[in-house]
Amino acid sequence: MTIRLDPNIEAPDDFYQALIDTHRDLDEAQSQLVNAKLILLLANHIGDMQVLREALRLAREDGVQLLRSQEI
Amino acid sequence: MQLTETLSQYRAPPEIESGRRRVPVIVVGAGPVGLCAAIDLGLQNVQTLVLDADDSLSEGSRAICFAKRTLEILDRLGCGERAVSKGVVWNTGKVFLQDRMLYQFDLLPESGHKRPAFINLQQHYLEQFLVERLHTLPRGELRFRNRVTAVAQHPDRVEVTVETPDGRYVIECDYLVACDGARSPMRQALGLESKGQVFRDRFLIADVKMRAGFPTERWFWFDPPFHRNQSVLLHRQADDIWRIDFQLGWDANPEEERKPERVMPRIQAMLGPDAKFTLEWVSVYTFQCRRMDRFRHGRVLFAGDAAHQVSPFGARGANSGIQDTDNLAWKLKLIVDGRAPDTLLDSYDAERRPAADENILHSTRSTDFITPKSGISRAFRDATLQLAEHHAFARSLVNSGRLSTPSTYSTSPLNTPDGDAFGARMRPGAPAIDAPLDSRDGASWLIDQIGGRFDLLYFTGTQAVSETMRNTFESLRRLPVPVETLIISAQGVRADIGRFFEDVDGLFAERYDARSGTAYLLRPDQHVCARWRRFDAASIRKAQARALAAETETEVAK
């Protein structure tokens, strides 16, 4: 299976708000722990190693590009 | 720990007076790995000399967990029973977070095996049993206080210079096996390196004598109340000795931490204020995961920690070292006897290097979990542990050490690829899995019937063995490198002839996916090198030639 990159969440604004609300009143360290748990829970739900690798690659590539553009 | 006087006694080597001599094999280092190599060779009638700079067994517990596969090798060497009777048997591990148990695992969840998943036994006991075993073999000689100071390789021999209390002597051998430990003076003498990763963490080991109510299990704590923010590992050993490993962190001062006034309160906090115990041995260690680029350098073969090193989590050090010698000894034997070409030794490197990589990979992953190297790594570790308390999926991510299992030599040049379809977990390169058998001589184990020679496991099912088949087995026994056949019948079918065994619980058929006519060819180290649904003598000769690295079958016979 390949990773889905077309819109797949029915109510994107609701999800985004729920994600941000999950972190309300948490400090950086607590947020980091919550994020880590979230990734682990979702990764297990997905299960497919090919999809997971693809997601890991995309996340890192975008992140590195962002850092590069900030340097300029 | 002291050996009896006879066994450890130093005698002036005769070569100091008589001049140089040549032996087929010299083993440098009388630790568990070197001793196993020498016993294996001695049992096969290869004159073997073991040289060790020291004159005593190792101190404290050091290597303590010996895995099922190692016990099976020790059985073949004639030491398995002593090790198992003296050691404590365990199959279960438990993992704790703070004050509660996260989960437990069973390392041998099925029955029908002679040996358990693990025993715990202090290294010095194993060394003592091995020294005593070697002493019974006319072809094995062990010399303590014989320090190798120089080694020179020639196309046809290795020349070794040895320093003793009575002076120096030179001795030659066909092959040298360097089992001289992580710092390996042999490796340094040849200008070679072992490269890899040093971990920035320190651990305190304490051997504690006490009568305690802990069960015989491996217990691992993350962040326990008695040692906050660090991990602790508890193992039971023989003689009411308990081994405790405390993670200290990189900034700990090893000299300070070793002092009893530092160690005792740590242990008291763990065991509770009323616990009575004595401290037997204490040490602080760091560790590395590294290996040499190649384990064969001409006529010098590296084995055990000299060749590759891992962290202690997973018990992959001594176990993999003993498996090195299991792989090497039969090859040396056949080469020394002129029954296989010298290139067979290249397969030692081709098989044991991937095995070392597998061990290093597991060990590195465990270490990264136990000692996270960054803030984010720590966050994922803590998240995993917290999730593991409630959700089964996260328990499979918790890594407190993936415990030693034998390597399958899947990419070995000695394997004959399958021509027929097989479904079972066995495959070319895998070590033979045990199964209970029955015969006219009574109940036995498959693992006790094989090894030390090429074996053919022939599953006859419910069929009678034909005259033609018997003649084939007889012809295999007469090969230059003989193949002994073990006939196994289906569950419920008995025959009172020769080496004939009944698959008494049907586990052989299940574990080997065997049907009437299925045959497995095993090497002397009990690893599968070929298998068939239907076979003839020619295909066996061909597979054996391949397992001997011979170009042609006639080369085996030369």
XYZ file of C-alpha atoms in Angstrom:
630
model
C 0.000 0.000 0.000
C 1.180 3.553 -0.653
C 0.499 6.500 1.603
C -2.661 8.505 0.932
C -1.891 12.140 0.229
C -5.292 13.233 -1.086
C -7.751 14.670 1.490
C -9.034 11.778 3.620
C -10.410 13.448 6.769
C -14.080 14.292 6.503
C -13.981 17.414 8.671
C -10.414 18.732 8.492
C -11.069 21.803 10.654
C -12.598 19.679 13.403
C -9.584 17.365 13.409
C -7.110 20.229 13.449
C -8.856 21.896 16.346
C -9.008 18.589 18.254
C -5.264 18.136 17.706
C -4.420 21.590 19.038
C -6.885 21.230 21.930
C -5.150 18.009 22.955
C -2.056 20.062 23.760
C -3.824 22.851 25.657
C -2.114 23.820 28.950
C 0.764 21.398 28.409
C 4.389 22.489 28.613
C 6.880 21.578 25.878
C 7.977 18.331 27.527
C 4.413 17.176 28.157
C 3.445 18.043 24.593
C 6.404 16.116 23.280
C 5.277 13.062 25.243
C 1.707 13.386 23.975
C 2.936 13.700 20.407
C 5.136 10.667 20.813
C 2.215 8.617 22.119
C 0.047 9.847 19.287
C 2.590 8.792 16.685
C 2.969 5.355 18.249
C -0.801 4.809 18.455
C -1.367 5.879 14.860
C 1.645 3.967 13.559
C 0.341 0.774 15.109
C -3.101 1.426 13.644
C -1.601 1.844 10.176
C 0.694 -1.149 10.618
C 1.853 -1.192 6.986
C 5.622 -0.679 7.059
C 5.700 0.715 3.531
C 3.209 3.457 4.437
C 5.073 4.196 7.664
C 8.429 4.496 5.907
C 6.905 6.766 3.302
C 5.412 8.988 6.028
C 8.722 9.113 7.910
C 10.540 10.094 4.733
C 8.045 12.807 3.756
C 7.981 14.259 7.271
C 11.734 14.530 7.394
C 12.161 15.848 3.841
C 9.631 18.641 4.363
C 11.195 19.471 7.709
C 14.703 19.676 6.290
C 13.474 21.844 3.368
C 11.813 24.212 5.811
C 15.016 24.593 7.811
C 16.986 25.281 4.637
C 14.539 27.969 3.500
C 14.780 29.649 6.923
C 18.578 29.746 6.669
C 18.265 31.832 3.475
C 37.646 -19.031 41.680
C 40.447 -21.597 41.683
C 40.816 -24.791 39.727
C 42.165 -27.885 41.401
C 45.932 -27.782 41.584
C 46.451 -30.449 38.927
C 44.429 -28.546 36.358
C 45.894 -25.102 36.887
C 49.448 -26.223 37.562
C 52.038 -24.565 35.420
C 54.775 -26.759 34.005
C 57.814 -25.611 32.092
C 56.933 -26.147 28.389
C 59.158 -28.874 26.890
C 59.824 -26.718 23.796
C 62.108 -24.453 25.865
C 64.557 -27.377 25.969
C 63.637 -29.399 22.921
C 63.227 -26.595 20.385
C 60.359 -25.802 18.082
C 57.487 -28.112 17.349
C 54.408 -27.951 15.175
C 50.797 -28.618 16.170
C 47.764 -28.482 13.887
C 45.875 -25.842 15.882
C 46.753 -23.313 18.566
C 43.966 -21.556 20.450
C 44.899 -18.321 22.195
C 42.761 -17.562 25.245
C 41.216 -19.994 27.739
C 37.872 -18.264 28.245
C 34.626 -20.067 27.419
C 35.103 -19.500 23.677
C 38.708 -20.735 23.461
C 37.951 -23.735 25.659
C 34.931 -24.738 23.546
C 37.048 -24.473 20.400
C 39.729 -26.709 21.909
C 37.256 -29.318 23.198
C 35.462 -29.452 19.856
C 38.757 -29.981 18.020
C 40.078 -32.405 20.635
C 36.928 -34.515 20.333
C 37.597 -34.758 16.597
C 41.162 -35.921 17.192
C 42.822 -32.671 16.169
C 45.829 -31.980 18.392
C 45.102 -28.577 19.918
C 47.155 -26.417 22.243
C 45.488 -23.682 24.286
C 47.716 -20.841 25.482
C 46.574 -18.423 28.161
C 48.503 -15.574 29.746
C 46.699 -15.951 33.049
C 46.422 -18.863 35.447
C 42.982 -18.527 36.963
C 39.350 -18.603 35.981
C 37.407 -15.409 35.572
C 36.194 -13.514 38.615
C 32.616 -12.609 39.499
C 29.627 -13.456 37.371
C 30.508 -11.815 34.001
C 28.716 -13.844 31.287
C 25.825 -15.491 33.065
C 22.986 -16.301 30.643
C 23.574 -19.323 28.457
C 20.993 -19.840 25.735
C 19.348 -23.013 24.505
C 21.534 -23.272 21.404
C 24.686 -22.899 23.522
C 23.457 -25.662 25.838
C 22.937 -27.894 22.809
C 26.514 -27.186 21.711
C 27.742 -27.883 25.245
C 25.842 -31.185 25.115
C 27.737 -32.107 21.978
C 30.978 -31.184 23.777
C 30.029 -33.290 26.808
C 29.484 -30.409 29.280
C 25.782 -29.624 28.878
C 24.532 -31.745 31.755
C 26.965 -30.274 34.286
C 26.145 -26.729 33.205
C 22.401 -27.304 33.397
C 22.539 -29.087 36.768
C 24.658 -26.378 38.333
C 22.882 -23.461 36.664
C 19.387 -22.168 37.282
C 16.855 -22.702 34.519
C 14.611 -19.862 33.386
C 12.213 -19.191 30.543
C 10.316 -16.101 31.743
C 11.176 -12.412 31.706
C 9.235 -9.597 33.362
C 9.427 -5.891 32.609
C 8.508 -3.262 35.204
C 7.873 0.460 34.952
C 8.317 2.286 38.257
C 6.409 0.194 40.829
C 4.294 -1.953 38.506
C 4.734 -4.808 36.051
C 4.202 -3.920 32.382
C 4.254 -7.381 30.911
C 5.996 -10.739 30.914
C 7.342 -12.938 28.139
C 8.075 -16.644 27.727
C 11.180 -17.375 25.702
C 10.296 -21.011 25.031
C 6.512 -21.115 24.733
C 6.414 -24.667 23.288
C 7.370 -28.019 24.792
C 9.234 -30.880 23.137
C 12.774 -29.538 23.571
C 15.520 -31.128 25.645
C 16.982 -27.810 26.778
C 15.306 -24.722 28.266
C 15.474 -21.216 26.795
C 18.214 -20.202 29.221
C 20.235 -21.114 32.241
C 22.056 -18.647 34.450
C 25.480 -19.775 35.514
C 28.504 -17.792 36.613
C 31.134 -17.776 33.873
C 33.793 -19.257 36.162
C 31.700 -22.408 36.685
C 31.356 -22.922 32.959
C 35.094 -22.340 32.552
C 35.824 -24.888 35.273
C 33.620 -27.529 33.606
C 35.239 -26.825 30.245
C 38.793 -27.013 31.624
C 37.973 -30.317 33.295
C 36.434 -31.645 30.093
C 39.409 -30.587 27.993
C 41.684 -32.324 30.477
C 39.999 -35.687 29.711
C 40.832 -35.412 25.998
C 44.191 -36.848 24.954
C 44.389 -34.392 22.028
C 43.800 -31.225 23.998
C 46.443 -29.420 26.020
C 45.989 -26.272 28.110
C 48.931 -24.158 29.210
C 48.386 -21.366 31.702
C 50.955 -18.583 32.181
C 51.928 -18.942 28.533
C 51.669 -15.452 27.069
C 51.845 -15.066 23.286
C 54.108 -12.113 22.596
C 54.515 -12.326 18.835
C 52.818 -13.980 15.901
C 54.132 -14.326 12.347
C 52.123 -15.606 9.405
C 53.749 -17.615 6.613
C 52.040 -19.124 3.555
C 52.156 -22.599 5.101
C 52.182 -21.961 8.861
C 51.828 -19.580 11.774
C 54.754 -19.006 14.089
C 53.973 -18.065 17.659
C 56.390 -16.743 20.264
C 55.404 -17.565 23.820
C 56.704 -16.072 27.072
C 56.616 -18.223 30.221
C 58.086 -17.986 33.743
C 60.837 -20.326 32.448
C 61.649 -18.319 29.384
C 60.585 -18.004 25.806
C 59.826 -20.576 23.117
C 58.599 -20.619 19.556
C 55.931 -23.011 18.342
C 54.293 -23.462 14.920
C 50.784 -24.367 13.893
C 48.675 -24.833 10.761
C 45.940 -22.553 12.097
C 45.580 -20.205 15.018
C 42.239 -19.392 16.643
C 42.332 -16.084 18.528
C 39.807 -16.142 21.378
C 41.666 -13.639 23.509
C 38.817 -11.295 24.358
C 37.634 -7.781 23.638
C 41.110 -6.224 23.860
C 42.627 -9.117 21.860
C 46.434 -8.844 21.933
C 46.411 -11.123 18.837
C 44.347 -8.576 16.933
C 46.749 -5.836 17.944
C 49.800 -7.948 17.129
C 48.501 -8.320 13.572
C 47.750 -4.591 13.347
C 43.996 -5.161 12.998
C 41.073 -3.245 14.412
C 37.579 -3.860 15.700
C 35.404 -0.892 14.772
C 32.019 0.338 15.929
C 30.151 2.352 18.474
C 30.957 3.199 22.098
C 27.898 3.845 24.253
C 27.955 6.764 26.649
C 26.564 5.011 29.676
C 27.911 3.167 32.698
C 26.512 0.187 34.555
C 27.305 -1.187 37.972
C 27.239 -4.972 38.366
C 26.843 -6.382 41.829
C 26.883 -10.079 42.737
C 24.898 -10.370 45.943
C 24.511 -13.461 48.114
C 21.119 -13.735 49.768
C 18.117 -15.929 50.347
C 15.395 -14.094 48.497
C 11.843 -14.710 47.461
C 12.265 -13.523 43.864
C 11.329 -16.211 41.340
C 13.890 -17.527 38.840
C 13.065 -15.039 36.117
C 14.724 -12.138 34.360
C 13.411 -8.921 35.911
C 14.022 -5.580 34.241
C 12.922 -2.239 35.717
C 12.632 1.108 33.999
C 12.718 3.999 36.462
C 12.079 1.954 39.643
C 11.377 3.807 42.945
C 14.695 2.515 44.340
C 16.769 3.852 41.433
C 14.966 6.773 39.821
C 15.402 7.622 36.147
C 17.655 4.645 35.482
C 17.171 0.961 34.741
C 17.921 -2.115 36.842
C 18.271 -5.770 35.837
C 18.036 -8.723 38.233
C 19.098 -12.321 37.512
C 19.377 -15.308 39.794
C 22.462 -17.508 39.562
C 23.723 -20.685 41.220
C 24.617 -20.758 44.964
C 22.015 -18.101 45.966
C 23.986 -15.442 44.138
C 21.935 -12.712 42.516
C 23.313 -10.509 39.816
C 22.070 -6.910 39.794
C 22.956 -4.425 37.045
C 22.312 -0.766 37.920
C 22.378 1.800 35.142
C 24.452 4.744 36.379
C 24.603 7.196 33.483
C 27.695 8.514 31.727
C 28.623 11.084 34.364
C 29.007 8.518 37.154
C 32.501 8.115 38.583
C 33.428 4.430 38.241
C 35.938 4.497 41.115
C 33.420 6.035 43.531
C 30.507 3.848 42.457
C 32.481 0.667 43.030
C 33.001 1.452 46.733
C 30.927 -0.695 49.117
C 29.652 2.423 50.939
C 28.045 3.510 47.642
C 26.914 0.073 46.498
C 25.358 -1.244 49.716
C 22.710 1.517 50.138
C 21.635 1.061 46.484
C 21.029 -2.635 47.033
C 19.395 -2.100 50.414
C 16.970 0.375 48.839
C 16.096 -2.200 46.194
C 15.652 -5.167 48.537
C 14.049 -3.336 51.449
C 15.355 -2.363 54.904
C 15.098 -5.884 56.376
C 16.921 -7.776 53.620
C 20.123 -9.548 54.647
C 22.766 -9.953 51.985
C 26.487 -9.921 51.393
C 28.296 -8.345 48.487
C 30.398 -10.924 46.628
C 31.744 -8.959 43.685
C 31.260 -5.576 42.146
C 32.347 -3.933 38.929
C 31.524 -0.915 36.755
C 31.403 -1.349 33.001
C 30.805 0.544 29.791
C 30.256 -1.205 26.518
C 30.728 -1.096 22.808
C 29.127 -2.651 19.783
C 31.849 -3.313 17.249
C 33.445 -5.940 15.066
C 36.429 -6.647 12.870
C 36.063 -6.186 9.105
C 36.938 -9.832 8.556
C 37.156 -12.744 11.005
C 39.627 -14.675 8.876
C 43.117 -13.332 8.262
C 45.027 -16.024 6.410
C 45.690 -18.782 8.894
C 44.442 -16.772 11.858
C 40.757 -16.942 12.768
C 39.158 -14.568 15.267
C 36.287 -15.729 17.470
C 34.195 -14.373 20.331
C 34.797 -10.895 21.772
C 38.091 -10.642 19.887
C 36.097 -10.617 16.637
C 32.904 -8.874 17.737
C 31.504 -7.190 20.821
C 27.993 -6.374 21.946
C 26.289 -4.768 24.934
C 25.232 -7.227 27.633
C 21.480 -6.752 27.003
C 20.372 -9.851 25.178
C 23.112 -12.217 26.361
C 24.666 -12.238 22.932
C 28.357 -12.128 23.868
C 29.446 -15.524 25.182
C 26.571 -17.250 23.376
C 27.629 -15.951 19.976
C 31.291 -16.660 20.742
C 30.548 -20.308 21.479
C 28.495 -20.455 18.276
C 31.570 -19.135 16.421
C 33.573 -22.143 17.553
C 30.687 -24.480 16.706
C 30.916 -23.145 13.165
C 34.700 -23.224 12.968
C 35.834 -26.488 14.575
C 34.467 -28.978 12.038
C 35.860 -26.911 9.171
C 39.344 -26.853 10.701
C 39.132 -30.594 11.336
C 38.321 -31.434 7.697
C 40.979 -29.065 6.364
C 43.689 -30.343 8.701
C 42.779 -33.895 7.584
C 42.973 -32.876 3.920
C 39.274 -33.648 3.363
C 38.254 -30.100 2.439
C 40.033 -27.196 0.732
C 41.407 -24.312 2.774
C 38.759 -22.054 1.169
C 36.172 -23.736 3.423
C 37.493 -21.375 6.102
C 36.219 -18.392 4.092
C 32.737 -19.636 4.914
C 33.497 -19.147 8.619
C 33.750 -15.442 7.877
C 30.818 -15.501 5.425
C 28.558 -17.139 8.017
C 29.670 -15.665 11.315
C 30.036 -12.049 10.147
C 26.312 -11.708 9.329
C 25.623 -13.492 12.634
C 27.710 -10.843 14.427
C 25.866 -8.093 12.547
C 22.557 -9.568 13.625
C 23.709 -9.618 17.252
C 25.117 -6.099 17.033
C 21.865 -4.831 15.499
C 19.719 -6.322 18.266
C 22.122 -5.204 20.941
C 22.354 -1.639 19.575
C 18.577 -1.339 19.384
C 18.197 -2.522 22.992
C 20.851 -0.093 24.135
C 19.175 2.784 22.288
C 15.949 1.968 24.127
C 17.566 1.571 27.557
C 19.884 4.559 27.120
C 18.089 7.081 24.859
C 20.620 9.365 23.179
C 18.472 12.486 22.744
C 15.479 14.241 24.241
C 13.144 13.021 21.529
C 14.450 9.465 21.804
C 13.747 9.654 25.529
C 10.224 10.994 24.851
C 9.423 8.079 22.530
C 10.874 5.637 25.048
C 8.766 7.032 27.885
C 5.686 7.185 25.654
C 6.183 3.526 24.717
C 6.523 2.491 28.359
C 3.446 4.434 29.434
C 1.349 3.022 26.585
C 2.633 -0.503 27.308
C 0.906 -0.469 30.651
C -2.520 -0.445 28.991
C -2.056 -1.503 25.367
C -0.645 -4.768 24.075
C 0.798 -3.221 20.904
C 3.248 -1.036 22.829
C 4.639 -4.003 24.783
C 6.105 -5.348 21.567
C 8.019 -2.062 21.187
C 9.529 -2.168 24.697
C 13.113 -3.375 24.329
C 14.938 -4.398 27.488
C 17.116 -6.806 25.502
C 16.163 -9.207 22.711
C 17.564 -12.440 24.024
C 20.047 -14.565 22.130
C 18.737 -16.899 19.468
C 20.994 -18.759 17.016
C 21.619 -17.288 13.581
C 20.392 -18.889 10.395
C 23.083 -18.794 7.713
C 20.564 -17.959 4.984
C 23.087 -16.469 2.568
C 25.797 -19.075 3.107
C 27.645 -20.369 0.041
C 27.575 -23.805 1.693
C 23.779 -24.087 1.363
C 22.117 -25.925 -1.488
C 19.031 -23.848 -2.340
C 15.698 -25.653 -2.023
C 14.541 -27.386 -5.186
C 11.319 -28.586 -3.564
C 8.628 -26.642 -1.714
C 8.798 -26.598 2.083
C 6.585 -24.768 4.522
C 8.242 -25.192 7.922
C 10.446 -22.765 9.838
C 13.483 -24.875 9.033
C 15.480 -23.875 5.987
C 19.005 -24.258 4.619
C 21.393 -22.528 7.018
C 19.162 -22.974 10.086
C 20.343 -24.918 13.144
C 18.408 -28.166 13.602
C 15.406 -27.752 15.896
C 15.061 -30.356 18.584
C 12.190 -32.871 18.799
C 11.470 -35.838 21.064
C 12.134 -39.282 19.540
C 11.682 -42.841 20.679
C 13.635 -45.948 19.751
C 14.215 -49.485 20.933
C 16.815 -48.011 23.303
C 14.204 -45.735 24.862
C 13.206 -42.092 24.684
C 15.739 -39.609 23.371
C 16.099 -36.223 21.743
C 16.899 -35.516 18.121
C 19.587 -33.044 19.191
C 21.472 -35.829 21.032
C 21.518 -38.061 17.957
C 23.184 -35.641 15.556
C 26.353 -33.586 15.171
C 30.098 -34.073 14.963
C 29.642 -35.575 11.456
C 27.338 -35.127 8.483
C 23.900 -36.522 9.298
C 21.038 -37.334 6.968
C 17.617 -37.151 8.617
C 15.416 -39.405 6.542
C 11.685 -39.333 7.298
C 10.173 -42.577 6.132
C 6.693 -41.782 7.454
C 4.571 -44.929 7.484
C 6.519 -46.567 4.624
C 8.929 -49.460 5.037
C 12.554 -48.702 4.132
C 13.379 -50.466 0.867
C 16.467 -52.539 0.199
C 17.596 -49.963 -2.397
C 17.292 -47.218 0.184
C 19.326 -49.214 2.683
C 22.061 -49.671 0.106
C 22.045 -45.934 -0.529
C 22.472 -45.215 3.195
C 25.329 -47.728 3.306
C 27.055 -46.037 0.364
C 26.722 -42.645 2.081
C 28.402 -44.046 5.173
C 31.384 -45.056 3.012
C 31.953 -41.602 1.490
C 35.367 -39.982 2.154
C 33.516 -37.683 4.546
C 30.870 -40.108 5.841
C 27.163 -39.288 6.039
C 25.282 -41.159 8.765
C 21.560 -41.690 8.210
C 18.991 -41.404 10.958
C 15.695 -42.956 9.907
C 12.612 -41.387 11.473
C 9.184 -42.998 11.190
C 5.795 -41.388 11.651
C 4.161 -41.177 15.053
C 2.816 -44.599 16.012
C 5.042 -46.574 13.623
C 7.750 -48.700 15.252
C 10.626 -50.587 13.697
C 13.346 -52.308 15.648
C 16.284 -51.873 13.337
C 19.526 -49.866 13.403
C 19.357 -46.108 13.880
C 15.595 -46.056 13.638
C 13.532 -43.547 15.582
C 9.865 -42.884 15.981
C 8.598 -39.297 15.809
C 6.834 -40.004 19.077
C 4.822 -36.776 19.392
C 4.666 -35.932 15.696
C 6.799 -32.851 16.367
C 9.580 -33.757 13.961
C 7.099 -33.968 11.072
C 5.619 -30.628 12.151
C 8.869 -28.750 12.766
C 10.578 -30.060 9.603
C 7.466 -30.147 7.400
C 8.368 -33.794 6.770
C 6.405 -36.241 4.620
C 7.341 -39.764 3.558
C 10.624 -39.432 1.669
C 11.700 -36.025 3.063
C 15.430 -35.813 3.826
C 17.557 -33.141 5.537
C 21.341 -33.067 5.236
C 22.965 -31.614 8.361
C 26.537 -30.380 8.717
C 28.650 -31.441 11.706
C 27.497 -28.273 13.544
C 23.861 -29.467 13.169
C 22.972 -26.713 10.688
C 20.866 -27.698 7.666
C 22.763 -27.470 4.368
C 20.243 -29.107 2.004
C 16.858 -30.830 1.957
C 14.693 -32.768 -0.462
C 11.249 -34.274 -0.860
C 12.867 -37.104 -2.864
C 16.589 -37.671 -2.995
C 19.267 -39.918 -4.463
C 22.861 -40.534 -3.434
C 24.157 -38.239 -6.198
C 22.268 -35.192 -4.930
C 23.588 -35.808 -1.424
C 27.165 -36.122 -2.644
C 26.737 -32.895 -4.575
C 25.250 -31.044 -1.592
C 27.990 -32.331 0.667
C 30.698 -31.222 -1.761
C 29.118 -27.769 -1.742
C 29.026 -27.739 2.067
C 32.747 -28.554 2.017
C 33.494 -25.703 -0.403
C 34.854 -28.317 -2.818
C 34.725 -27.507 -6.536
C 33.751 -31.053 -7.407
C 32.828 -34.208 -5.569
C 36.145 -35.784 -6.488
C 37.949 -33.002 -4.693
C 36.421 -34.283 -1.464
C 37.796 -37.717 -2.186
C 41.363 -36.721 -3.060
